[in-house]
PDB file of C-alpha atoms in Angstrom:
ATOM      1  CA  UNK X   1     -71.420  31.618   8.825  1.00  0.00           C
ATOM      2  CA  UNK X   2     -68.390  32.717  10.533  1.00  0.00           C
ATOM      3  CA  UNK X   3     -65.230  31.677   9.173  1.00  0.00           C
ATOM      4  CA  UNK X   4     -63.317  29.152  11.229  1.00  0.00           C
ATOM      5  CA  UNK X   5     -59.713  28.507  11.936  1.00  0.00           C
ATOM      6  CA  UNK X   6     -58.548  25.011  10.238  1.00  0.00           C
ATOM      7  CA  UNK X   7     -56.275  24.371  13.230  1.00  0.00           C
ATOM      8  CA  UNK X   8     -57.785  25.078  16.307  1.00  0.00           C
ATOM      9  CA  UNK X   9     -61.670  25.470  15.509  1.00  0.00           C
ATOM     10  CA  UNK X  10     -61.844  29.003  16.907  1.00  0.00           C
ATOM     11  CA  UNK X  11     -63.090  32.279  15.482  1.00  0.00           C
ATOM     12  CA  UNK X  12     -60.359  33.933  13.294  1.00  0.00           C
ATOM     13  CA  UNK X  13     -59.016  37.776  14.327  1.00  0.00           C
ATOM     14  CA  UNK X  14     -56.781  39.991  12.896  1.00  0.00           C
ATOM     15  CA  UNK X  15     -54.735  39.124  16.444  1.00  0.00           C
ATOM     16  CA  UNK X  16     -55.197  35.572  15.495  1.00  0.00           C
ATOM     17  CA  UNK X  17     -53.716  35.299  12.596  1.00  0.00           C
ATOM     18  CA  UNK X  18     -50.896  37.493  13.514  1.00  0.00           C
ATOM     19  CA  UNK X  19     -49.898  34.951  16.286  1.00  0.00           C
ATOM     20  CA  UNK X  20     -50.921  31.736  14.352  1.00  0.00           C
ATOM     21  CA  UNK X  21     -48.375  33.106  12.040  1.00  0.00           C
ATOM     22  CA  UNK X  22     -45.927  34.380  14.563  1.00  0.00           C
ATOM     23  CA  UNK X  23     -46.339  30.636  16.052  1.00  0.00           C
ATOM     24  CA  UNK X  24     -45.420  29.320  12.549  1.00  0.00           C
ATOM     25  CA  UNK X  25     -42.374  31.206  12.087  1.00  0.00           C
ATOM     26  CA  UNK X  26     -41.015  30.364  15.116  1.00  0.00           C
ATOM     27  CA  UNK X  27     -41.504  26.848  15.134  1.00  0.00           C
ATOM     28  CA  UNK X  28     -39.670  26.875  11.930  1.00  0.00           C
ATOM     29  CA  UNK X  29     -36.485  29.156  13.148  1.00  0.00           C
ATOM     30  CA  UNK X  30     -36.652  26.139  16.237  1.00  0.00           C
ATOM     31  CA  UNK X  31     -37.002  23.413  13.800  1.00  0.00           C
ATOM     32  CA  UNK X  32     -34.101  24.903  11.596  1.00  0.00           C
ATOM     33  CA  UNK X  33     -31.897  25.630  14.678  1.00  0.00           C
ATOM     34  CA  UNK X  34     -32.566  21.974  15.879  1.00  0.00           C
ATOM     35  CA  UNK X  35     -31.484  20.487  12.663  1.00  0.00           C
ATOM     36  CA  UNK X  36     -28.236  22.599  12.496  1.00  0.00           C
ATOM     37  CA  UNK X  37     -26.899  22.294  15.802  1.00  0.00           C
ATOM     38  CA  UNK X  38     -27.377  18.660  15.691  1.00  0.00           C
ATOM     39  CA  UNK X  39     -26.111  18.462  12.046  1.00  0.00           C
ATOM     40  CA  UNK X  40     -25.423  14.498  12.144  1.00  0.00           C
ATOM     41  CA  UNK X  41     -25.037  11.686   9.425  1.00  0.00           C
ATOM     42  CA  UNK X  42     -27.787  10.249   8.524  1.00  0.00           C
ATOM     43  CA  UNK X  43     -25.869   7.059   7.182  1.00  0.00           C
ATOM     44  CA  UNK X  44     -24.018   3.885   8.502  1.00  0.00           C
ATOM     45  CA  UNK X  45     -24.647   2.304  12.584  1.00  0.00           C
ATOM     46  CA  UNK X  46     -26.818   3.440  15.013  1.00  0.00           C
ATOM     47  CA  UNK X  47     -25.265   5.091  17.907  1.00  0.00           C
ATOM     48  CA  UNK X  48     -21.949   6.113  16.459  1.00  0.00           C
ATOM     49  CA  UNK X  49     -19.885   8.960  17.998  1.00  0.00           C
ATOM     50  CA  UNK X  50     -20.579  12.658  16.712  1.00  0.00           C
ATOM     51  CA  UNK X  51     -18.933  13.984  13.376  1.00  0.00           C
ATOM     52  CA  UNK X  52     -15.800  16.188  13.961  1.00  0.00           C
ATOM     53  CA  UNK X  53     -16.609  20.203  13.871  1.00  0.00           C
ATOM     54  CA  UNK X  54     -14.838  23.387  14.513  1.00  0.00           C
ATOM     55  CA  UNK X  55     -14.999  22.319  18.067  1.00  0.00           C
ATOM     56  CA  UNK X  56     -13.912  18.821  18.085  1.00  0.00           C
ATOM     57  CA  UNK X  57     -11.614  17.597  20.463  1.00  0.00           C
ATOM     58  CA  UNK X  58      -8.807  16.297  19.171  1.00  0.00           C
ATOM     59  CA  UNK X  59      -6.594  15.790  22.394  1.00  0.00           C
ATOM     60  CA  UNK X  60      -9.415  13.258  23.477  1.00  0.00           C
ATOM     61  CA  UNK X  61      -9.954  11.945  20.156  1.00  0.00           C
ATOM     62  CA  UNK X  62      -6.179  10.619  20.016  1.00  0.00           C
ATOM     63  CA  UNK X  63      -5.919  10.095  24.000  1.00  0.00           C
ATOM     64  CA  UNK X  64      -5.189   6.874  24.737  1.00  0.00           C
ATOM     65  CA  UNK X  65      -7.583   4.236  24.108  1.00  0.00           C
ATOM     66  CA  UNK X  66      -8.880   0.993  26.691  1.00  0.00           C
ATOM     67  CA  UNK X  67     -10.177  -1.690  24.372  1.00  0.00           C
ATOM     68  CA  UNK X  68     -11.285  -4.542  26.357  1.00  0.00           C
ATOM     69  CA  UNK X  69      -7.658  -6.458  27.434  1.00  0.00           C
ATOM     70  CA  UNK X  70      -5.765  -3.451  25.552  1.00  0.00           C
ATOM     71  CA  UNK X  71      -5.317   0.150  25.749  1.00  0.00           C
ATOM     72  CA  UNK X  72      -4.102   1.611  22.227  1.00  0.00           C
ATOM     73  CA  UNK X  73      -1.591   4.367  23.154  1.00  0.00           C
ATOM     74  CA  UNK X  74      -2.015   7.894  22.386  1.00  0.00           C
ATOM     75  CA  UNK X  75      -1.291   9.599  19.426  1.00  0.00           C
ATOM     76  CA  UNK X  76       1.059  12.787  19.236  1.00  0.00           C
ATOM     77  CA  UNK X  77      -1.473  13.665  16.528  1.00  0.00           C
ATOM     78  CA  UNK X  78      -0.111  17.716  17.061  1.00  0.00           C
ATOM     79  CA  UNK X  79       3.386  16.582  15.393  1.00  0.00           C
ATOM     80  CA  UNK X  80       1.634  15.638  12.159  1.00  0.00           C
ATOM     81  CA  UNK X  81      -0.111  17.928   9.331  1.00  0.00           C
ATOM     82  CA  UNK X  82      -3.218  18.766  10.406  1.00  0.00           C
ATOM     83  CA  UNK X  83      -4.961  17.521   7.150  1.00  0.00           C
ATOM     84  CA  UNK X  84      -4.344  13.793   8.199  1.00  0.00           C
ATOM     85  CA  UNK X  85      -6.445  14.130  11.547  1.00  0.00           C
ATOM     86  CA  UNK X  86     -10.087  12.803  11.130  1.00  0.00           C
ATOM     87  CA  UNK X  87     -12.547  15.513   9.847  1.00  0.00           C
ATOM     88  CA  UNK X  88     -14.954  16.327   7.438  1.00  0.00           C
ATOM     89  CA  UNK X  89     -14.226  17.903   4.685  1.00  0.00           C
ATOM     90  CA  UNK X  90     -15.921  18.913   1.192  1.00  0.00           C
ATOM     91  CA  UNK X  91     -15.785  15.832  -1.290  1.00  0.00           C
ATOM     92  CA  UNK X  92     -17.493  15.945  -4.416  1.00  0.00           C
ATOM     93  CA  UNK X  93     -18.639  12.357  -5.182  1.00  0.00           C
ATOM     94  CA  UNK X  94     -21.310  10.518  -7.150  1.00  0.00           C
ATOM     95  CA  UNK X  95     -21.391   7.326  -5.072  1.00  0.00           C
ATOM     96  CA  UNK X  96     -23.706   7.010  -2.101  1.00  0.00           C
ATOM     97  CA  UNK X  97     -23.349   8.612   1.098  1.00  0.00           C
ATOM     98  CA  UNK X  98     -21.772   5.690   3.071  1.00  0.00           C
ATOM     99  CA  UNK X  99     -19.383   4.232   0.408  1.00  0.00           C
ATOM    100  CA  UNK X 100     -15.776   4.350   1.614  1.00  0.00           C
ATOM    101  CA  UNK X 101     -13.234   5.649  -0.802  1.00  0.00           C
ATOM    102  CA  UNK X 102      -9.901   5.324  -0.457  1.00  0.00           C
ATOM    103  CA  UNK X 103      -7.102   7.064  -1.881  1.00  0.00           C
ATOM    104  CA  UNK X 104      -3.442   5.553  -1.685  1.00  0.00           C
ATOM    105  CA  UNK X 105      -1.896   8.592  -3.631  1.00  0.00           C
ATOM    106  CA  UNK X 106      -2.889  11.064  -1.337  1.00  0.00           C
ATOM    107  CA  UNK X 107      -2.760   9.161   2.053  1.00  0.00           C
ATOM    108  CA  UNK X 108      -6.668   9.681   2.579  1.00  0.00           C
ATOM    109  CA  UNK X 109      -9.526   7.552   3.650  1.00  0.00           C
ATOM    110  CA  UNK X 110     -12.994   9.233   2.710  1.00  0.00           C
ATOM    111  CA  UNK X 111     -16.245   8.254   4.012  1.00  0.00           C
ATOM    112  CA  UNK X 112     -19.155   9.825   2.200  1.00  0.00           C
ATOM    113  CA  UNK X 113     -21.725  11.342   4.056  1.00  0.00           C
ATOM    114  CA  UNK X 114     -23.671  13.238   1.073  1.00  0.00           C
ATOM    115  CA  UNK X 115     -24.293  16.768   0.122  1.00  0.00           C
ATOM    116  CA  UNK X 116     -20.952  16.965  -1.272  1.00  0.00           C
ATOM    117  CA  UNK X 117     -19.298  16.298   2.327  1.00  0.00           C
ATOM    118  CA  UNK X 118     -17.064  13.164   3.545  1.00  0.00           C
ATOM    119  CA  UNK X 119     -15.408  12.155   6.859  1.00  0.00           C
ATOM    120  CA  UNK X 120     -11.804  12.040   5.923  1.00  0.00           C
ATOM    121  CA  UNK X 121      -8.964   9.681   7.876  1.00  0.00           C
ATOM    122  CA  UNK X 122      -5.148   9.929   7.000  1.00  0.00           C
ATOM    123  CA  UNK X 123      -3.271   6.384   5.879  1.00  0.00           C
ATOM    124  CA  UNK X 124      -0.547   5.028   5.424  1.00  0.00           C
ATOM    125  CA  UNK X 125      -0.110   3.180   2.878  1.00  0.00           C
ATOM    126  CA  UNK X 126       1.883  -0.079   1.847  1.00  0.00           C
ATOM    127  CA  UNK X 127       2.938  -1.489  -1.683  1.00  0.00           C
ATOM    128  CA  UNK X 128      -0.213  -3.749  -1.180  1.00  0.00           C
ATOM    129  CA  UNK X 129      -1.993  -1.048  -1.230  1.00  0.00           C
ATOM    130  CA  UNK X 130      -0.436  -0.146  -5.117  1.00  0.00           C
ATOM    131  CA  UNK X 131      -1.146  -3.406  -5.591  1.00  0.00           C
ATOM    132  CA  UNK X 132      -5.026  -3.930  -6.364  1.00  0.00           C
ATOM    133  CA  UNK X 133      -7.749  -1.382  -6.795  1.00  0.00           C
ATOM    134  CA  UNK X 134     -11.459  -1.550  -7.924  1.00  0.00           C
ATOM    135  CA  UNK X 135     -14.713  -2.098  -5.755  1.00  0.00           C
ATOM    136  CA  UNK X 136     -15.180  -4.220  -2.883  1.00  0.00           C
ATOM    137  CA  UNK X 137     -17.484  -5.205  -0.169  1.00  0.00           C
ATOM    138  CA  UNK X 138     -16.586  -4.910   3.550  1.00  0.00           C
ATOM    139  CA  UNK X 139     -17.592  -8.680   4.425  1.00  0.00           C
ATOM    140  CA  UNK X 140     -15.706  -9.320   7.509  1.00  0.00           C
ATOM    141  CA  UNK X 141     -15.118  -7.130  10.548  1.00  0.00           C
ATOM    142  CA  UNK X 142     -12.716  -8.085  13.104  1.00  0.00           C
ATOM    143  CA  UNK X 143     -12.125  -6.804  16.350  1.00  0.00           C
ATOM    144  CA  UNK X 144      -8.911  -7.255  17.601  1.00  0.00           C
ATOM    145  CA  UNK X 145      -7.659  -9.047  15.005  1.00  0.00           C
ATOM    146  CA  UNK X 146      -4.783 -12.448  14.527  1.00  0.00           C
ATOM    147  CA  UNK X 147      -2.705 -11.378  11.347  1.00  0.00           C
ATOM    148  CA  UNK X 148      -0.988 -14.337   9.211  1.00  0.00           C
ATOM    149  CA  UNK X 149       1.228 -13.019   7.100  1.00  0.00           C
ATOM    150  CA  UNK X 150       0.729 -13.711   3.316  1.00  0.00           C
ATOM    151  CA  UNK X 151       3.091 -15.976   1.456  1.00  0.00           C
ATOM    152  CA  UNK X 152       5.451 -13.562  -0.092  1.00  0.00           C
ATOM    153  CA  UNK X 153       5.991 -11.727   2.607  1.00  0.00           C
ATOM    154  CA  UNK X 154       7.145 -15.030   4.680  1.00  0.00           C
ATOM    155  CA  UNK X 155       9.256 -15.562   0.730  1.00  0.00           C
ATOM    156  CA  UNK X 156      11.315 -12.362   2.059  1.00  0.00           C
ATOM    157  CA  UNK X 157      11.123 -13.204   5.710  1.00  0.00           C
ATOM    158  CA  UNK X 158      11.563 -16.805   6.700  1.00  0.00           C
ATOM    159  CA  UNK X 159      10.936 -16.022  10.008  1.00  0.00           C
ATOM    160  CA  UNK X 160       7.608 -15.206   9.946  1.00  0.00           C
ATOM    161  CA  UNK X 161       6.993 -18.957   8.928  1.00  0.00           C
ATOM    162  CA  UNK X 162       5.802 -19.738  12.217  1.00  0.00           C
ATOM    163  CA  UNK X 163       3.074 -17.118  11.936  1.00  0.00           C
ATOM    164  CA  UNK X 164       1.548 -19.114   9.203  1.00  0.00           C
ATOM    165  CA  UNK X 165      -0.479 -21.518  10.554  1.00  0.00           C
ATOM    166  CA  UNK X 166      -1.789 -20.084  14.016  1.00  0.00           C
ATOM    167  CA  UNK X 167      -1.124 -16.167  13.027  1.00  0.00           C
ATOM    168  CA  UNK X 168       0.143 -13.900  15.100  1.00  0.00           C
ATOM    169  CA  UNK X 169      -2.077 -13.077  18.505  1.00  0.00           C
ATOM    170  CA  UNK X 170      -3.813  -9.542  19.149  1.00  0.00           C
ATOM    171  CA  UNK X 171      -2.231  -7.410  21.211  1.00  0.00           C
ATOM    172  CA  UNK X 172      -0.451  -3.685  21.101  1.00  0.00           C
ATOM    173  CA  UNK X 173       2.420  -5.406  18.464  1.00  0.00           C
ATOM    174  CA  UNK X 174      -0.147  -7.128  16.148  1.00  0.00           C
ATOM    175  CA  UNK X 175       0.508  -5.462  12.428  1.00  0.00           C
ATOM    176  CA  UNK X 176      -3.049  -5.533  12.245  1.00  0.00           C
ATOM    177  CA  UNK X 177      -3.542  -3.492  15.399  1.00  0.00           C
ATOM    178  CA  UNK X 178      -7.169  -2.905  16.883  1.00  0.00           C
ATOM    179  CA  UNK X 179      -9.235  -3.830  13.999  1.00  0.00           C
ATOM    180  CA  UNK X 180      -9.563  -5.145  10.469  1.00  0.00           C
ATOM    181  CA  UNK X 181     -12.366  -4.732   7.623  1.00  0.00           C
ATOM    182  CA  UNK X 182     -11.562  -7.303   5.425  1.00  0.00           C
ATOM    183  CA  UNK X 183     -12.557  -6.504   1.569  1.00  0.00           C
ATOM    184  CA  UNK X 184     -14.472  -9.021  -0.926  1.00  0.00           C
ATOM    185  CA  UNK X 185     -15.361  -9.332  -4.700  1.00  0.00           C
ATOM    186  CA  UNK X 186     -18.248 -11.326  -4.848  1.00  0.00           C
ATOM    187  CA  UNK X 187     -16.901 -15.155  -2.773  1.00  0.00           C
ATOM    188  CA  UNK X 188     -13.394 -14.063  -3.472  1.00  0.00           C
ATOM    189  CA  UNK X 189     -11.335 -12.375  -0.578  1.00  0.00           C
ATOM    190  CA  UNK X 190      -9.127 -10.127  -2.255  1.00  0.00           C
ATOM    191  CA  UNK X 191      -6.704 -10.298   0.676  1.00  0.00           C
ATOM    192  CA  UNK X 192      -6.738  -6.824   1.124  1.00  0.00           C
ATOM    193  CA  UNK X 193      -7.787  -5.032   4.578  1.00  0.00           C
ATOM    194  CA  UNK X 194      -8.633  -1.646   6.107  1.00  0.00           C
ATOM    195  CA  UNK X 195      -6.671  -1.790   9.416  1.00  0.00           C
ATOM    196  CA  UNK X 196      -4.989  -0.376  12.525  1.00  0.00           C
ATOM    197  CA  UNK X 197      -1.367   0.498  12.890  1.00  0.00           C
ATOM    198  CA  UNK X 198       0.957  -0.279  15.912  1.00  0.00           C
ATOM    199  CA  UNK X 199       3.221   2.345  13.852  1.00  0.00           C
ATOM    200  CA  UNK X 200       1.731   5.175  13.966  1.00  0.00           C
ATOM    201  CA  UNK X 201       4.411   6.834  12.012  1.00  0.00           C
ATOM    202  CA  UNK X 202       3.712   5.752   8.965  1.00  0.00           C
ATOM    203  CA  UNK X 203       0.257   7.509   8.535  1.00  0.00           C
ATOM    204  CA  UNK X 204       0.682   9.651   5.648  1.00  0.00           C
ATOM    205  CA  UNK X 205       2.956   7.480   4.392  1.00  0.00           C
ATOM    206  CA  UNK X 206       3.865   4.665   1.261  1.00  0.00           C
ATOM    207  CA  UNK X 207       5.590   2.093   4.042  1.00  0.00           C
ATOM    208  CA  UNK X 208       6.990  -1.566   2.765  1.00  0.00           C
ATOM    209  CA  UNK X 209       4.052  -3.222   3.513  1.00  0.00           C
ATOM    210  CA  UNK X 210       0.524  -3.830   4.572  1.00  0.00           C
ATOM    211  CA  UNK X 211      -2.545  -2.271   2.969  1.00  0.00           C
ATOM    212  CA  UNK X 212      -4.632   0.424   3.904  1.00  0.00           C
ATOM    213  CA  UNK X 213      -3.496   1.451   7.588  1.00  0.00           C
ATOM    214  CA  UNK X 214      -5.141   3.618  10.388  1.00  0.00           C
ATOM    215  CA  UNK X 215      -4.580   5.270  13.739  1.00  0.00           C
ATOM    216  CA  UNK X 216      -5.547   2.849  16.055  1.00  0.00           C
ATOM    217  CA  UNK X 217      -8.217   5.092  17.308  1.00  0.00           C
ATOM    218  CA  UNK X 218      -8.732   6.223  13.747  1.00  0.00           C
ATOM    219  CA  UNK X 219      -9.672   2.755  12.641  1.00  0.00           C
ATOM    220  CA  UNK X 220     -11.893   1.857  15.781  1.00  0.00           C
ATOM    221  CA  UNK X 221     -13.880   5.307  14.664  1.00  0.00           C
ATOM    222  CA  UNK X 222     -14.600   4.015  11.275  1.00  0.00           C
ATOM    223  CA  UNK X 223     -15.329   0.315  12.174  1.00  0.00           C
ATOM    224  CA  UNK X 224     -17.991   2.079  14.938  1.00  0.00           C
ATOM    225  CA  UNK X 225     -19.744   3.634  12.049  1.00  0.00           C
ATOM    226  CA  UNK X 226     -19.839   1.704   8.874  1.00  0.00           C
ATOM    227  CA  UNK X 227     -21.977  -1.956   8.774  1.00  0.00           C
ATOM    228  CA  UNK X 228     -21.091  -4.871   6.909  1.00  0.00           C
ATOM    229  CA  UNK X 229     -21.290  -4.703   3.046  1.00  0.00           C
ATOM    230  CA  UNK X 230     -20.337  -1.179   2.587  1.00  0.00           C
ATOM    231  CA  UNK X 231     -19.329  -0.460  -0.963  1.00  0.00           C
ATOM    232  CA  UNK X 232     -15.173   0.324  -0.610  1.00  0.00           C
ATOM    233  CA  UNK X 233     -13.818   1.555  -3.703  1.00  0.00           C
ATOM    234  CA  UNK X 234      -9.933   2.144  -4.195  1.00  0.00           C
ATOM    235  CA  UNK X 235      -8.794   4.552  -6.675  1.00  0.00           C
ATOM    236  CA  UNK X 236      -6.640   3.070  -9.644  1.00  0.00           C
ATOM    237  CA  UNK X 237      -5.232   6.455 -10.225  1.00  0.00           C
ATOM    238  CA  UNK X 238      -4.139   9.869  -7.934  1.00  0.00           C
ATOM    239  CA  UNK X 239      -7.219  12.139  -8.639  1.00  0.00           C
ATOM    240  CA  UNK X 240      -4.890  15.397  -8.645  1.00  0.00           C
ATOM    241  CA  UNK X 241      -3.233  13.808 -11.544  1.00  0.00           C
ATOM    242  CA  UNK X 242      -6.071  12.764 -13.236  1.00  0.00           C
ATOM    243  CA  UNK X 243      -8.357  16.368 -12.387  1.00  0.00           C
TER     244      UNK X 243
END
């Protein structure tokens, strides 16, 4: 009996083989090539924008921005170190790709993406963001959010009193800016948020207050790609210190 060809049920050759293996070959090189040049996470929402690479643009990245009734204004992102712009950089990490941590000593925001790689935001942080560390859920997402001022803050500022009860409306001056990703323990809100900036000044910063702020288009970015419950951990300690 004359040996047959598992794939395609015809006589085997010499010639045969050479191409069946030829045909292998390159439909590995294509299905390497393929998964390089569209090198993408695999983790958070559907239909989220592509990573940043050598070739990202930047200038349209930090253009200005039309959000439904608003349009975020654009960020001079050249007159800022370049490590605070949004890319991915190497992160060693044992948490799961998708867990948000953020560090308040070094200004950064990383968002895991596994094999020892992160997407990586600049912050600014305020002395609530000293203020409480640990692990958290993302429970609440807000788009265009009403900020109310917390207690203490209305303890140095009277005049925020009237922001109490309705909160102050969305818009280009809302503290909160564009959106807000509002961390829980458990039932408990621990009052602090992962949120836009109408400063944008103060990224890379330790400001007077607020928590963990963004670039307005910074923070639209991340809320585009991460789904409710995402682990969030903030670091209790600077990791340069501690390494």
């Amino acid at each position: 009996m004359k040996r047959q060809d598992s794939l395609n049920d015809q006589p085997s050759s010499p010639d045969a083989g050479l191409l069946g293996r030829r045909t292998f070959l390159a439909g590995g090189i294509m299905i390497a090539a393929g998964a390089l040049a569209g090198c993408q996470t695999v983790v958070g929402l559907p239909d989220q924008a592509e990573l940043p690479d050598e070739e990202f643009d930047y200038a349209s990245a930090y253009a200005a921005l039309p959000d439904g009734d608003y349009t975020w204004p654009a960020i001079n992102y050249k007159s800022f170190d370049e490590q605070y712009w949004r890319q991915v950089v190497d992160y060693k990490t044992r948490e799961r790709p998708g867990t948000i941590v953020v560090d308040p000593y070094n200004n950064f925001l990383y968002w895991t993406l596994g094999n020892n790689k992160a997407l990586r935001y600049g912050i600014g942080v305020g002395r609530a963001g000293f203020a409480w560390s640990g692990e958290a859920l993302i429970r609440v997402k807000r788009e265009h959010p009403i900020w109310r001022p917390p207690r203490e803050m209305i303890a140095r500022k009277p005049s925020l009193e009237r922001y109490w009860e309705k909160g102050y409306p969305p818009g280009l001056k809302n503290p909160l800016g564009a959106r807000a990703m509002d961390l829980w323990q458990g039932s408990t809100d621990t009052l602090f948020r992962i949120h836009g900036t109408n400063k944008p000044s103060s990224i890379g910063k330790s400001v007077s207050s607020g928590c963990i702020r963004m670039w307005q288009q910074d923070v639209i970015d991340l809320f585009n790609r991460v789904p409710l419950r995402t682990k969030v951990i903030v670091l209790s300690e600077d990791p340069n210190q501690a390494a």
